[in-house]
Coordinates of C-alpha atoms in Angstrom, one line a residue:
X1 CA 0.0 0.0 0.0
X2 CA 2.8 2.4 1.5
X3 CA 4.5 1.7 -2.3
X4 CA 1.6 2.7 -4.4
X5 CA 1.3 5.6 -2.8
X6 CA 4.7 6.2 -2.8
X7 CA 4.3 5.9 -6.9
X8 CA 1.3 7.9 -7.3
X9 CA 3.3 11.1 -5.8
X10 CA 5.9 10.4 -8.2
X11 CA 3.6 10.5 -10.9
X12 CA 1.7 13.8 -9.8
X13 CA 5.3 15.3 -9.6
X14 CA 6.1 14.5 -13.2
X15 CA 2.6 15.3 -14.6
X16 CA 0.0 18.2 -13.5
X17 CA -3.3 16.7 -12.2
X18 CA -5.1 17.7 -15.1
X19 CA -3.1 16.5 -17.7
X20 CA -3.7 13.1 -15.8
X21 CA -7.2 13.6 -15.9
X22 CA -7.2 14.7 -19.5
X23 CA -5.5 12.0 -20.3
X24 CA -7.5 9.2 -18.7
X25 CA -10.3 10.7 -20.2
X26 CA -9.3 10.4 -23.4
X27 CA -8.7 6.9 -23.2
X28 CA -12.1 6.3 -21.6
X29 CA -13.9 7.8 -24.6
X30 CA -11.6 6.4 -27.4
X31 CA -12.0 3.0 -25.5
X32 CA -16.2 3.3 -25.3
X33 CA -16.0 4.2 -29.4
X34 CA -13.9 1.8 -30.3
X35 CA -16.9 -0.6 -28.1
X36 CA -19.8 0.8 -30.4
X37 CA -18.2 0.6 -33.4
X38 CA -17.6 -2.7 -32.9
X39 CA -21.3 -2.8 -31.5
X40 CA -22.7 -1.1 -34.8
X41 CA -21.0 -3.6 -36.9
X42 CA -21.3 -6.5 -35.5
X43 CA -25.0 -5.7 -35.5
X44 CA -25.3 -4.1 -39.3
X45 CA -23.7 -7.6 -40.1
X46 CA -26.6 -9.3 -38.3
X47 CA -28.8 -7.5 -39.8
X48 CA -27.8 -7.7 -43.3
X49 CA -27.8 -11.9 -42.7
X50 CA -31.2 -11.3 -40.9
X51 CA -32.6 -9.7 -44.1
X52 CA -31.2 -11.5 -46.9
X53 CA -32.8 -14.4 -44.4
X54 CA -35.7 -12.8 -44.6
X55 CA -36.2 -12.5 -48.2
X56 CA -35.2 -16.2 -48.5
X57 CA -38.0 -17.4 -46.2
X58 CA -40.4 -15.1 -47.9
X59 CA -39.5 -16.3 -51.0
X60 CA -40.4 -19.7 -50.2
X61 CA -43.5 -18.9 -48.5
X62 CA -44.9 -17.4 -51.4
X63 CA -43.5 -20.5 -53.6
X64 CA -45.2 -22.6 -51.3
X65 CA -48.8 -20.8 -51.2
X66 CA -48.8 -20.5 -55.3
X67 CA -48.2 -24.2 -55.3
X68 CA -51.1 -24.7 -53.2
X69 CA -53.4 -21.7 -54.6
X70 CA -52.7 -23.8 -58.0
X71 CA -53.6 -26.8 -56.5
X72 CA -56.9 -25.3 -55.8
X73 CA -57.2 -23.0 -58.8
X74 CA -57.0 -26.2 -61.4
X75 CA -59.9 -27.5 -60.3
X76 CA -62.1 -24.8 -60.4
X77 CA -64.0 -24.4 -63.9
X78 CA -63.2 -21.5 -65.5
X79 CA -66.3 -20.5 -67.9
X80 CA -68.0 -17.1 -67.9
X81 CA -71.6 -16.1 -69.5
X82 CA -73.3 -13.2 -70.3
X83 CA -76.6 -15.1 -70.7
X84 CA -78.5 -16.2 -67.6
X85 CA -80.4 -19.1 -69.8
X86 CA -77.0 -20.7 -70.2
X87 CA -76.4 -21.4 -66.6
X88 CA -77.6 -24.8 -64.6
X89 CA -81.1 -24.9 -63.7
X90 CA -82.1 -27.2 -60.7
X91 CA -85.6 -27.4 -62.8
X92 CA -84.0 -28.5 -66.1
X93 CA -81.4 -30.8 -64.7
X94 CA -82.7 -34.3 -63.5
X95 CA -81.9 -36.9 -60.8
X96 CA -82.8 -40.2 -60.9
X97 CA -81.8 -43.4 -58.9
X98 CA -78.6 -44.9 -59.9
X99 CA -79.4 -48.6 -58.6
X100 CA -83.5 -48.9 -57.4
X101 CA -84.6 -51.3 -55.6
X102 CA -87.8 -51.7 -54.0
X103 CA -86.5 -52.2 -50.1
X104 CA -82.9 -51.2 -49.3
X105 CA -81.2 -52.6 -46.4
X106 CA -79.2 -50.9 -43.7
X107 CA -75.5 -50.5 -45.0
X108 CA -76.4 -50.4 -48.7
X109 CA -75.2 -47.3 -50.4
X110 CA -78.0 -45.5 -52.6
X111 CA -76.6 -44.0 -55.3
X112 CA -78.2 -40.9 -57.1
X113 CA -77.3 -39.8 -60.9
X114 CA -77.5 -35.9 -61.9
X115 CA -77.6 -35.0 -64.9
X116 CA -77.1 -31.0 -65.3
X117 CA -79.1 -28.5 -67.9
X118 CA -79.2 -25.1 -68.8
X119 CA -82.5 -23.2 -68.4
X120 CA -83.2 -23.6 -71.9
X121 CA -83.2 -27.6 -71.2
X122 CA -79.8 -28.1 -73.2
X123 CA -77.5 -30.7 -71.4
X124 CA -73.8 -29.3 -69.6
X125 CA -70.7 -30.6 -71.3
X126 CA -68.8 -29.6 -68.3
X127 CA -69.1 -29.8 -64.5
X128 CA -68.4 -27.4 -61.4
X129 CA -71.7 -26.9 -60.1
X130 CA -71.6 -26.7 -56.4
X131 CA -73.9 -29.1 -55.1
X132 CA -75.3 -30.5 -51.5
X133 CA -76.6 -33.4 -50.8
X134 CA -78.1 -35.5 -47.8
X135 CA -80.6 -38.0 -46.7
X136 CA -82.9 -37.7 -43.9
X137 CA -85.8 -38.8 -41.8
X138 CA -87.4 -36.4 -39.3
X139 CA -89.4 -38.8 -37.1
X140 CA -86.2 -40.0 -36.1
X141 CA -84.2 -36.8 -36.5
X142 CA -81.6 -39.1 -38.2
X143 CA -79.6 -37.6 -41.5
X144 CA -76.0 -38.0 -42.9
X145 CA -74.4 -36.1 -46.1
X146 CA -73.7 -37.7 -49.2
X147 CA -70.3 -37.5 -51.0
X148 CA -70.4 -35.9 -55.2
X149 CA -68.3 -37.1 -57.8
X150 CA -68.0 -35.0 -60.9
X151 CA -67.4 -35.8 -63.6
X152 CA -66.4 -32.6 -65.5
X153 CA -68.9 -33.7 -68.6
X154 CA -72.5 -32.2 -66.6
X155 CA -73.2 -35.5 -65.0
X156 CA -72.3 -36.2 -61.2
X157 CA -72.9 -39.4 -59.0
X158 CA -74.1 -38.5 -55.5
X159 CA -73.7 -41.9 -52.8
X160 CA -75.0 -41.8 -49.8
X161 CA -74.7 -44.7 -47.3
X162 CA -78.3 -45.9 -45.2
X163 CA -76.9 -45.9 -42.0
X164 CA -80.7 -46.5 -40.6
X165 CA -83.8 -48.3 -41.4
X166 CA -87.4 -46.3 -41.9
X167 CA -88.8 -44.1 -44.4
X168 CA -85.4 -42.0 -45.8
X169 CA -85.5 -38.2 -47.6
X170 CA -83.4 -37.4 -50.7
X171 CA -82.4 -34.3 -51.3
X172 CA -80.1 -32.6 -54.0
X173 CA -79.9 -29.2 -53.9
X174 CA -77.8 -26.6 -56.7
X175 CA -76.3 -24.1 -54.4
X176 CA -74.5 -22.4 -57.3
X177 CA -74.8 -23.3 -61.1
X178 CA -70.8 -23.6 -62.4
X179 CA -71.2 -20.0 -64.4
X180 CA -71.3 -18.5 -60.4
X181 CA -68.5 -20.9 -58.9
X182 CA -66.1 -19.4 -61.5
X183 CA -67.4 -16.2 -61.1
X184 CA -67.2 -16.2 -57.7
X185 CA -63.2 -18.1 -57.7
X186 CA -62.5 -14.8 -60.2
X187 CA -63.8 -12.4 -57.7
X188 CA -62.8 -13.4 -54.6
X189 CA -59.1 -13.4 -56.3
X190 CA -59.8 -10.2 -58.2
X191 CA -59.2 -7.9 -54.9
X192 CA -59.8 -6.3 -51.8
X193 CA -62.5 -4.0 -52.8
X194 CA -65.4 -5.8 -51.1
X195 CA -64.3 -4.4 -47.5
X196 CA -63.6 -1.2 -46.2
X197 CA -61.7 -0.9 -42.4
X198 CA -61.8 1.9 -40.3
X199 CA -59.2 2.6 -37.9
X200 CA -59.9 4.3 -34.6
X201 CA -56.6 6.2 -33.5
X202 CA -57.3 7.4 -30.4
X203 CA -55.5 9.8 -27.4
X204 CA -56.6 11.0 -23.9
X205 CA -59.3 14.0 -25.3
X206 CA -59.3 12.5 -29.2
X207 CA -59.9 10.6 -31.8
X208 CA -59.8 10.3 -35.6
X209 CA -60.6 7.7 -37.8
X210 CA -58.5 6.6 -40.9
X211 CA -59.3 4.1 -43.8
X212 CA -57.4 0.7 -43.2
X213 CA -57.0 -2.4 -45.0
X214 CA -54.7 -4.9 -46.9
X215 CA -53.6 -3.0 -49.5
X216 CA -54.5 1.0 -49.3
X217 CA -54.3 3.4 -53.0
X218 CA -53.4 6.7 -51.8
X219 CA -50.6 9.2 -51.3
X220 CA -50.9 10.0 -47.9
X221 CA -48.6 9.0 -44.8
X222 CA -49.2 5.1 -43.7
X223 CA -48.7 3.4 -41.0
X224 CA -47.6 -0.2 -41.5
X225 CA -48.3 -2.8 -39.3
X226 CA -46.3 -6.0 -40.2
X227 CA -45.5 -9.3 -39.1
X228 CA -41.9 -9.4 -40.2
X229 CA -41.5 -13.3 -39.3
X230 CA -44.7 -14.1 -40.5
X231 CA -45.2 -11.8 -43.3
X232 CA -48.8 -10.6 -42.6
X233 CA -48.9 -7.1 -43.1
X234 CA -51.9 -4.3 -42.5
X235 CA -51.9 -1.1 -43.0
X236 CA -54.0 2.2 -42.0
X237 CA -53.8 5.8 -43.4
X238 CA -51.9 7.9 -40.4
X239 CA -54.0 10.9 -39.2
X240 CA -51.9 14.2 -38.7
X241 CA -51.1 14.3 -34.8
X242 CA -51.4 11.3 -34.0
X243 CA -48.1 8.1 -33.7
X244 CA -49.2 5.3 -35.4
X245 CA -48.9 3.8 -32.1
X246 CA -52.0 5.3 -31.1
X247 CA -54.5 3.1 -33.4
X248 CA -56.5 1.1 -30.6
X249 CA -60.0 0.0 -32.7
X250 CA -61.3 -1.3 -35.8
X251 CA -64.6 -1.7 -37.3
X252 CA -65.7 -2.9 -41.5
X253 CA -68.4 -2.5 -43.6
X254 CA -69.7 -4.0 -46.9
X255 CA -68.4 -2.1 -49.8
X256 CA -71.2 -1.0 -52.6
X257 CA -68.9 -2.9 -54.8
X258 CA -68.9 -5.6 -56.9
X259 CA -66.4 -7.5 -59.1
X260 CA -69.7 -9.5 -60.4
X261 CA -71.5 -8.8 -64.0
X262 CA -74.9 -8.1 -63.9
X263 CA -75.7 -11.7 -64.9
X264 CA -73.3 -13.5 -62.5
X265 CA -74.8 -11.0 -59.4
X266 CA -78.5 -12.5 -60.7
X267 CA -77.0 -16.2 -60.6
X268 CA -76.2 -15.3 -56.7
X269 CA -80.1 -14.5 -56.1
X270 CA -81.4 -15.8 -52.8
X271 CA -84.1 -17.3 -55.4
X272 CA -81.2 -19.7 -57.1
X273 CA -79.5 -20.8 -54.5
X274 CA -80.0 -24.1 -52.6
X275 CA -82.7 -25.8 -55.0
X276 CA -83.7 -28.6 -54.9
X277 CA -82.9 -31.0 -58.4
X278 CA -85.6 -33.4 -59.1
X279 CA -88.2 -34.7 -56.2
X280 CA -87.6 -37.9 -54.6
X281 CA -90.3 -40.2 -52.8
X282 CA -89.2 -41.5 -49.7
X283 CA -87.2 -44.8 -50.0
X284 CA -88.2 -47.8 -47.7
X285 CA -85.1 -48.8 -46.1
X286 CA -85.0 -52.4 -43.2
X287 CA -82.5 -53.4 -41.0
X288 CA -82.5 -56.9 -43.1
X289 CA -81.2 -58.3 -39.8
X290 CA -78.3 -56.0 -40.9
X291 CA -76.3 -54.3 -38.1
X292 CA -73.7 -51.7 -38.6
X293 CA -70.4 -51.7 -37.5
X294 CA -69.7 -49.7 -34.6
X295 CA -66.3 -48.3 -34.1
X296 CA -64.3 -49.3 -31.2
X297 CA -61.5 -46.8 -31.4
X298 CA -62.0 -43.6 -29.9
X299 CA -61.8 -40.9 -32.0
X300 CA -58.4 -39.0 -31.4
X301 CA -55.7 -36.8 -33.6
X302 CA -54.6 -36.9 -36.8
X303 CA -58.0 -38.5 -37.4
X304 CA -60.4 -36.8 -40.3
X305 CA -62.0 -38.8 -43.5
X306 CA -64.1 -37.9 -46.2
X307 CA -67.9 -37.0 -46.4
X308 CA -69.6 -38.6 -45.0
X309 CA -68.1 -38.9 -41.9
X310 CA -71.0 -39.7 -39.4
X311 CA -74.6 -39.5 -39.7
X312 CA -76.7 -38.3 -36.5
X313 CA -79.7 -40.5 -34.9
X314 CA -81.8 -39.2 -32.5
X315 CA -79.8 -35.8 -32.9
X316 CA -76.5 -37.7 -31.5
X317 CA -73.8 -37.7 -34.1
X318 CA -72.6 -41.3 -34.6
X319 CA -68.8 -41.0 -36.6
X320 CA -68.9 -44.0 -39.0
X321 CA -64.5 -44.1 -38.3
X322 CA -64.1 -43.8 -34.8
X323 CA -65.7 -43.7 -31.0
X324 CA -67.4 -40.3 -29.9
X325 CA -68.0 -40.0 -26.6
X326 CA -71.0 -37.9 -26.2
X327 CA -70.3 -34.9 -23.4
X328 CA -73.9 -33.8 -23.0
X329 CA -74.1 -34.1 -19.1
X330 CA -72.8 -31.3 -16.5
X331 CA -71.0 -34.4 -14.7
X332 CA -68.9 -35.7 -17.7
X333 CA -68.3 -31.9 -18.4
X334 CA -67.0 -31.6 -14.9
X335 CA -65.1 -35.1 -14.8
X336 CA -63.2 -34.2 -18.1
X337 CA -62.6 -30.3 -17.7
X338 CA -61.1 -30.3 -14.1
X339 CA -57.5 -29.2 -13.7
X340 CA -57.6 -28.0 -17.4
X341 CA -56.6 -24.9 -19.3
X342 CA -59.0 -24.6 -22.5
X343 CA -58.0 -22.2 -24.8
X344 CA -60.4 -21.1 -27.5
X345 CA -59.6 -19.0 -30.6
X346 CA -60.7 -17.7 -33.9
X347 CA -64.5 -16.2 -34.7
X348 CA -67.8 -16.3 -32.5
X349 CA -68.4 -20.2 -34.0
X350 CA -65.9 -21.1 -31.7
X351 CA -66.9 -18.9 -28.7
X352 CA -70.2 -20.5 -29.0
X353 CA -68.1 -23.4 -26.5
X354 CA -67.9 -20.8 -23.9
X355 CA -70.9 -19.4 -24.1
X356 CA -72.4 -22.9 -23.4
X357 CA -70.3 -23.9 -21.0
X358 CA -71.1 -20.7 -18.5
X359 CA -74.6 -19.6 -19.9
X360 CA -76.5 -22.4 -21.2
X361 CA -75.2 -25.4 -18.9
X362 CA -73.4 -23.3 -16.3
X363 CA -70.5 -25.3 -15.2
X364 CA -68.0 -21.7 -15.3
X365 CA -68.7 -18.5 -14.5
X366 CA -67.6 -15.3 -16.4
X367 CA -64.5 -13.2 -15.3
X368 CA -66.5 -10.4 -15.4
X369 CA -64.1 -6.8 -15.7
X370 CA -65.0 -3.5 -16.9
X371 CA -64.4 -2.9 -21.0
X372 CA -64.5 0.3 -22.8
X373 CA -67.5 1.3 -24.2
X374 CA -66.0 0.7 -27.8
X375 CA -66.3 -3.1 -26.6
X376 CA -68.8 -5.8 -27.6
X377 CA -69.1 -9.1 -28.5
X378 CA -65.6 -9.2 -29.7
X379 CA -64.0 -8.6 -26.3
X380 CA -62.1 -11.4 -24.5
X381 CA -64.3 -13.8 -22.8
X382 CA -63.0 -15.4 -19.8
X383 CA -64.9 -17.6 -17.6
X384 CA -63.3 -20.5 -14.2
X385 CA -64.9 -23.0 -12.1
X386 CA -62.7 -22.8 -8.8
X387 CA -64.3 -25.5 -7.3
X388 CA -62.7 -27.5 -10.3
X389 CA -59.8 -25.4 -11.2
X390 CA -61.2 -25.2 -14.7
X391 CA -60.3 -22.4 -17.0
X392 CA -61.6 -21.5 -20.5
X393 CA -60.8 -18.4 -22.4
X394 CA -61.7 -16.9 -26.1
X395 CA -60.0 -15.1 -27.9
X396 CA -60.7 -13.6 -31.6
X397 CA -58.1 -13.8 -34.6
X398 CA -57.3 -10.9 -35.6
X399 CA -57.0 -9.6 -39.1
X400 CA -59.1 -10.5 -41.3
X401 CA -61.7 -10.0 -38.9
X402 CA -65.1 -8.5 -40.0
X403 CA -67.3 -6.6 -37.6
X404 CA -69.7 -3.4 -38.2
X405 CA -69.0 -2.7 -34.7
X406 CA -65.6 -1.4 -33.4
X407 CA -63.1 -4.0 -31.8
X408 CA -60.3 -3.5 -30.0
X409 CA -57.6 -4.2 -31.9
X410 CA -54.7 -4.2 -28.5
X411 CA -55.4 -7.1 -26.5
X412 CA -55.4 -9.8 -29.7
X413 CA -52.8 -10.7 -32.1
X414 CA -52.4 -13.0 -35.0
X415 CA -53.7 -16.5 -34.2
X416 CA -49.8 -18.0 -34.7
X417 CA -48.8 -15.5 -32.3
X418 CA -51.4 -16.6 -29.9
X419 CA -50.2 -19.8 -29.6
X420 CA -46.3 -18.8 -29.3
X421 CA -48.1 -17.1 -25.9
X422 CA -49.2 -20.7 -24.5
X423 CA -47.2 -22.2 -22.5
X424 CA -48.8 -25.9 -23.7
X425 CA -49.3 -29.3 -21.4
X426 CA -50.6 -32.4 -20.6
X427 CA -54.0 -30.3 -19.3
X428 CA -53.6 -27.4 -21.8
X429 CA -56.5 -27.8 -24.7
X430 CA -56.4 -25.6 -27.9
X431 CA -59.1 -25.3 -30.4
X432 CA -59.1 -23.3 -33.1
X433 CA -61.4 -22.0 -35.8
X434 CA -60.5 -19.9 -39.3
X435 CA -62.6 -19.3 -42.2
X436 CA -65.6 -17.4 -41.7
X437 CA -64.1 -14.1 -41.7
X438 CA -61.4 -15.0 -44.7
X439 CA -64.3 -15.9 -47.3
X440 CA -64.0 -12.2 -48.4
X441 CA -60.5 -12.1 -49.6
X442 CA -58.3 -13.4 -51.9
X443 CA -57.4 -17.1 -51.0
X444 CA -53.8 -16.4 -50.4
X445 CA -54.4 -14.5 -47.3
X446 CA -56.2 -17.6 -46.1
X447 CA -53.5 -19.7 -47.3
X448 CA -50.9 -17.6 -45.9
X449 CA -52.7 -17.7 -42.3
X450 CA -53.0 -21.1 -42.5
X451 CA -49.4 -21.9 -42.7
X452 CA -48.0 -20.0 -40.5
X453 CA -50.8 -21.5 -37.4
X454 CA -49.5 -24.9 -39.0
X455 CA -46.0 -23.5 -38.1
X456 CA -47.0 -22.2 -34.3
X457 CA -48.6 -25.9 -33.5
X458 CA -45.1 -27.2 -34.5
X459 CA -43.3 -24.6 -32.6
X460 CA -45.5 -26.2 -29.6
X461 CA -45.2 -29.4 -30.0
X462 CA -41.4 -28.7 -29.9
X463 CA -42.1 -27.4 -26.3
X464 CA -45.1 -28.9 -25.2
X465 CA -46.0 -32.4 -27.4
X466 CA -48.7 -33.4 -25.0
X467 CA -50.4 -29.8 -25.7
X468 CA -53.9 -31.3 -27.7
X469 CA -54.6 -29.1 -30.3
X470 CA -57.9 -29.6 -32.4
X471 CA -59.1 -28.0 -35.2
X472 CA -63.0 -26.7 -35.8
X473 CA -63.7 -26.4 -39.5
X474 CA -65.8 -24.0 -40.3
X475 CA -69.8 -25.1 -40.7
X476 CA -72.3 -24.3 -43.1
X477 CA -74.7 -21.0 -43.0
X478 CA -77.5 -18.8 -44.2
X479 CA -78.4 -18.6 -47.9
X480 CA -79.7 -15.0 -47.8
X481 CA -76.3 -13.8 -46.9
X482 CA -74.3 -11.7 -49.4
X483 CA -73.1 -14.5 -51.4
X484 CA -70.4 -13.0 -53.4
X485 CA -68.5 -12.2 -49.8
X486 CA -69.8 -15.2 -47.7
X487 CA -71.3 -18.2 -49.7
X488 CA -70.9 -21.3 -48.3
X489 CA -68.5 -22.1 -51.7
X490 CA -65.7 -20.1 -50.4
X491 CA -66.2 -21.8 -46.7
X492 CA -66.0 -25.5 -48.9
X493 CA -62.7 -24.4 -50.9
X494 CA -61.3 -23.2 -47.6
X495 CA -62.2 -26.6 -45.7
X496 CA -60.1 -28.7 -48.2
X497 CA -57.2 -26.1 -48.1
X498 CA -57.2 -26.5 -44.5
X499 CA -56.6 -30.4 -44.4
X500 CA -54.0 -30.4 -47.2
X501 CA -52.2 -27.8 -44.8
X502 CA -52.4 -29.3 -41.5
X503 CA -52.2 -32.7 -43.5
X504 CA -49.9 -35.5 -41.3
X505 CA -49.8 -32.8 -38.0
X506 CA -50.8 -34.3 -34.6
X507 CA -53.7 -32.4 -34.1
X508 CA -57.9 -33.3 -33.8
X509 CA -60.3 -32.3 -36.8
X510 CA -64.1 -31.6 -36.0
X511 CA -66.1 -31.7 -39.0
X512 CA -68.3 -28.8 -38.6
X513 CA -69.1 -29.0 -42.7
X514 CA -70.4 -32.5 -42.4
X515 CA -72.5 -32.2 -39.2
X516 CA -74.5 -28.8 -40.4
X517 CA -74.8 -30.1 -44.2
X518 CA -76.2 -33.4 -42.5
X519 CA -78.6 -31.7 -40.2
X520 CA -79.2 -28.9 -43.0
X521 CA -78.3 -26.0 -40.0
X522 CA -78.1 -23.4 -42.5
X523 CA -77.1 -20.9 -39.7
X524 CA -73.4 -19.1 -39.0
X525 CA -74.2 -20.3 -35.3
X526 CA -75.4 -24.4 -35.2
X527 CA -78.4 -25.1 -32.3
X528 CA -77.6 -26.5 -29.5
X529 CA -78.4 -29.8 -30.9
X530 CA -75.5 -29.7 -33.3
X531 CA -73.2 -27.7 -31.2
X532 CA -73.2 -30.1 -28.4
X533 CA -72.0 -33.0 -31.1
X534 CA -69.2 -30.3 -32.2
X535 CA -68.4 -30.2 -29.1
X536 CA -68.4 -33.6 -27.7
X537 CA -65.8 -34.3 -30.6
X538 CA -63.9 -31.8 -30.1
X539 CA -63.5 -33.1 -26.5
X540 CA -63.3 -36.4 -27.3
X541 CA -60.3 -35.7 -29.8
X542 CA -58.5 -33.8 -27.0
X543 CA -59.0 -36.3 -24.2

């Protein structure tokens, strides 16, 4: 010690205390420069391999969504009119029994023939109508779907299977002549015109609201809001004052706009779609001491077959594949839910679970905690049973999200993103919805989305495989809805997407399609009769 001191006089003798200082200063700076350069380049050179990175993964997501786009695209017809006389007419074209028989016994598959025409009685040479079939018998509120084959020449072969014995309903209806399917596969491609966003950019005292959307023709100053790693992007017109920070709500309306002809918007009439092709008296059909095979293996991932999948009896739907087990008793509910996390996401379809759960059968009870006023139906539902340490929560997907109403646009975030927030387990349930709210824009967006929620369940499964994860397809609806946005069409080219995505992932698929063509529940929300099927095999698949 006594040394160092000893030095440190010797030194202020040979150099002024402020040269010192001056000096050690000098280092000190040169030294914390020479840091951050080193700081900003190391870090320019991450970011240049960050971008080029970038551009190579968003080059290969777009390769990958033309390739299935095309996929898609092929096998849609492609023929345009500007006659209306020259389009399919469910009067005109016929169906007739493929193989009669005068009883039919339980198993036997019926098969039905159609043969298309124009309005002017003239045979199709080609096919892509959009049709929907099923079989039925009300006293025994027992139907089941059919599956189409067509045969791209006008003529179509519609099977159904007679899963039960009794007096069983035909019916064939032509939801869209082909002249509408490829007008309505040209428009929905065409652009983003159909849809106008607001945005709500709000501060403490004020607010201004800015046109929003996918794609935005103007001049002024934008605020871009994008998903680098996942390369969704929005955007919104900035207001002057305001950080584009500040945009907290959205809201959308139906454009008065059109990318139909005159002739293709009267194809799209309520009065042409869903009817009915030829009349068919009821067919007798006996059990012939017949019985039909019941599954023994319960219904669980990576499980999903063609139409038709099931068939209901008695309003129970009876999977022709696999074991459901029917969750329609508060106890079960109880039994199966306790100790587990339920997380629920996409559009109100899918909120419709917890809706039931804690207003219809009660087993939770809402979180309830004040909203703004901008609120409604959108907000985040959350409802617990602490008795059984059950907990279920709803969330929306964000864009595209439709809604005349304003949302908040804060507490949600893409669905992928969603799931990077869950932590995933042997209790954790996910189920998850998309389609309802893509059927107004151009397919890639849906594709895109798709994808990249493929991508987050694999990202889970990395951390979590014992996370279950089950997919709702989207279900049938109204027939008065604006078609060229909503019909059912775009909802049916968006269900097969979705399986050739999520094709050979470990997750559960719920036929929603299926069940509401089957029961003919042409409503965006099924009845409680077919909701509690959607959800017993949703259960089923994650249990």
């Amino acid at each position: 010690m006594f040394s160092m001191l000893k030095t440190y006089e010797l030194f202020r003798m040979k150099f002024p205390f402020k040269l010192v200082v001056a000096f050690t200063v000098t280092v000190t700076v040169m030294f914390i420069i020479f840091q951050q350069k080193d700081i900003q380049i190391r870090y320019y050179i991450c970011n240049e391999q960050s971008h080029e990175d970038t551009l190579r993964k968003n080059s290969a997501m777009d390769e990958k969504i033309e390739i299935i786009f095309n996929s898609i695209d092929q096998l849609m017809p492609k023929v345009t009119t500007d006659d209306f006389d020259k389009s399919t007419s469910a009067e005109e074209s016929k169906a007739t029994l493929h193989n009669p028989k005068v009883i039919y016994c339980i198993g036997d598959e019926l098969l039905v023939k159609v043969e298309a025409s124009n309005y002017q009685g003239e045979r199709k040479i080609y096919g892509g109508d959009y049709l929907r079939a099923r079989i039925y018998s009300e006293k025994t509120n027992s139907s089941a779907s059919g599956s189409i084959k067509d045969f791209n020449n006008g003529t179509y072969l519609v099977t159904f299977v007679l899963f039960w014995e009794g007096d069983v309903n035909i019916s064939i209806l032509l939801m869209h002549p082909s002249e509408a399917v490829s007008a309505l596969w040209r428009a929905r491609n065409q652009g983003f015109a159909n849809i106008k966003y607001t945005g709500n950019f709000t501060s403490a005292t004020e607010y201004d609201n800015r046109d929003c959307g996918f794609q935005l023709d103007t001049e002024e100053e934008i605020c871009k809001y994008i998903d680098r790693r996942d390369h969704e992007a929005f955007y919104c017109i900035k207001p002057p004052n305001y950080p584009c920070e500040s945009l907290t709500h959205m809201n959308s309306v139906n454009e008065d706009h059109s990318y139909l002809s005159e002739v293709e918007q009267l194809l799209l009439n309520r009065s042409n779609i869903g009817v009915e092709v030829s009349n068919f008296q009821p067919i007798k059909v006996l059990s012939c001491r017949k019985n039909l095979h019941k599954p023994e293996v319960k219904c669980g991932a990576s499980s999903y077959y063609p139409i038709p999948s099931g068939f209901f009896s008695y309003n129970k739907w009876n999977p022709i594949h696999c074991k459901m087990t029917a969750f329609n008793k508060n106890e079960q509910l109880h039994s199966f839910l306790k100790g587990k996390k339920v997380f629920l996401i996409g559009d109100s379809t899918v909120r419709q679970y917890i809706r039931h759960f804690a207003e219809t059968i009660k087993i939770v009870d809402y979180f309830n905690h004040t909203e703004d006023e901008m609120q409604s139906w959108q907000k985040t539902l959350l409802a617990i049973n602490l008795e059984n340490f059950i907990y279920i929560q709803w969330k929306k997907h964000t864009f595209p999200f439709v809604s005349k109403t304003f949302y908040s646009i804060k507490e949600d975030a893409y669905m992928a993103r969603q799931i990077d927030q869950i932590g995933g387990g042997i209790n954790t349930i996910i189920i998850l919805t998309m389609g309802q709210h893509f059927r107004p824009f151009p397919f890639r967006v849906f594709i895109k989305s798709a994808i990249n929620v493929r991508k987050a369940i694999e990202r889970l499964f990395i951390r979590s495989p014992y996370t279950k994860v089950i997919i709702k397809e989207e279900n049938a609806r109204e027939m008065d809805m604006d078609m060229e946005r909503f019909s059912d069409f775009h909802g049916h080219v968006q269900y097969i997407v979705l399986r050739k995505i999520f094709d050979g992932l470990n997750v559960g698929f719920v036929d929603a399609l299926d069940m509401t063509i089957a029961y003919a529940s042409n409503v965006i929300h099924p009845p409680v009769q077919v909701l509690e099927n959607i959800i017993s095999m949703s259960l089923t698949q994650a249990s």
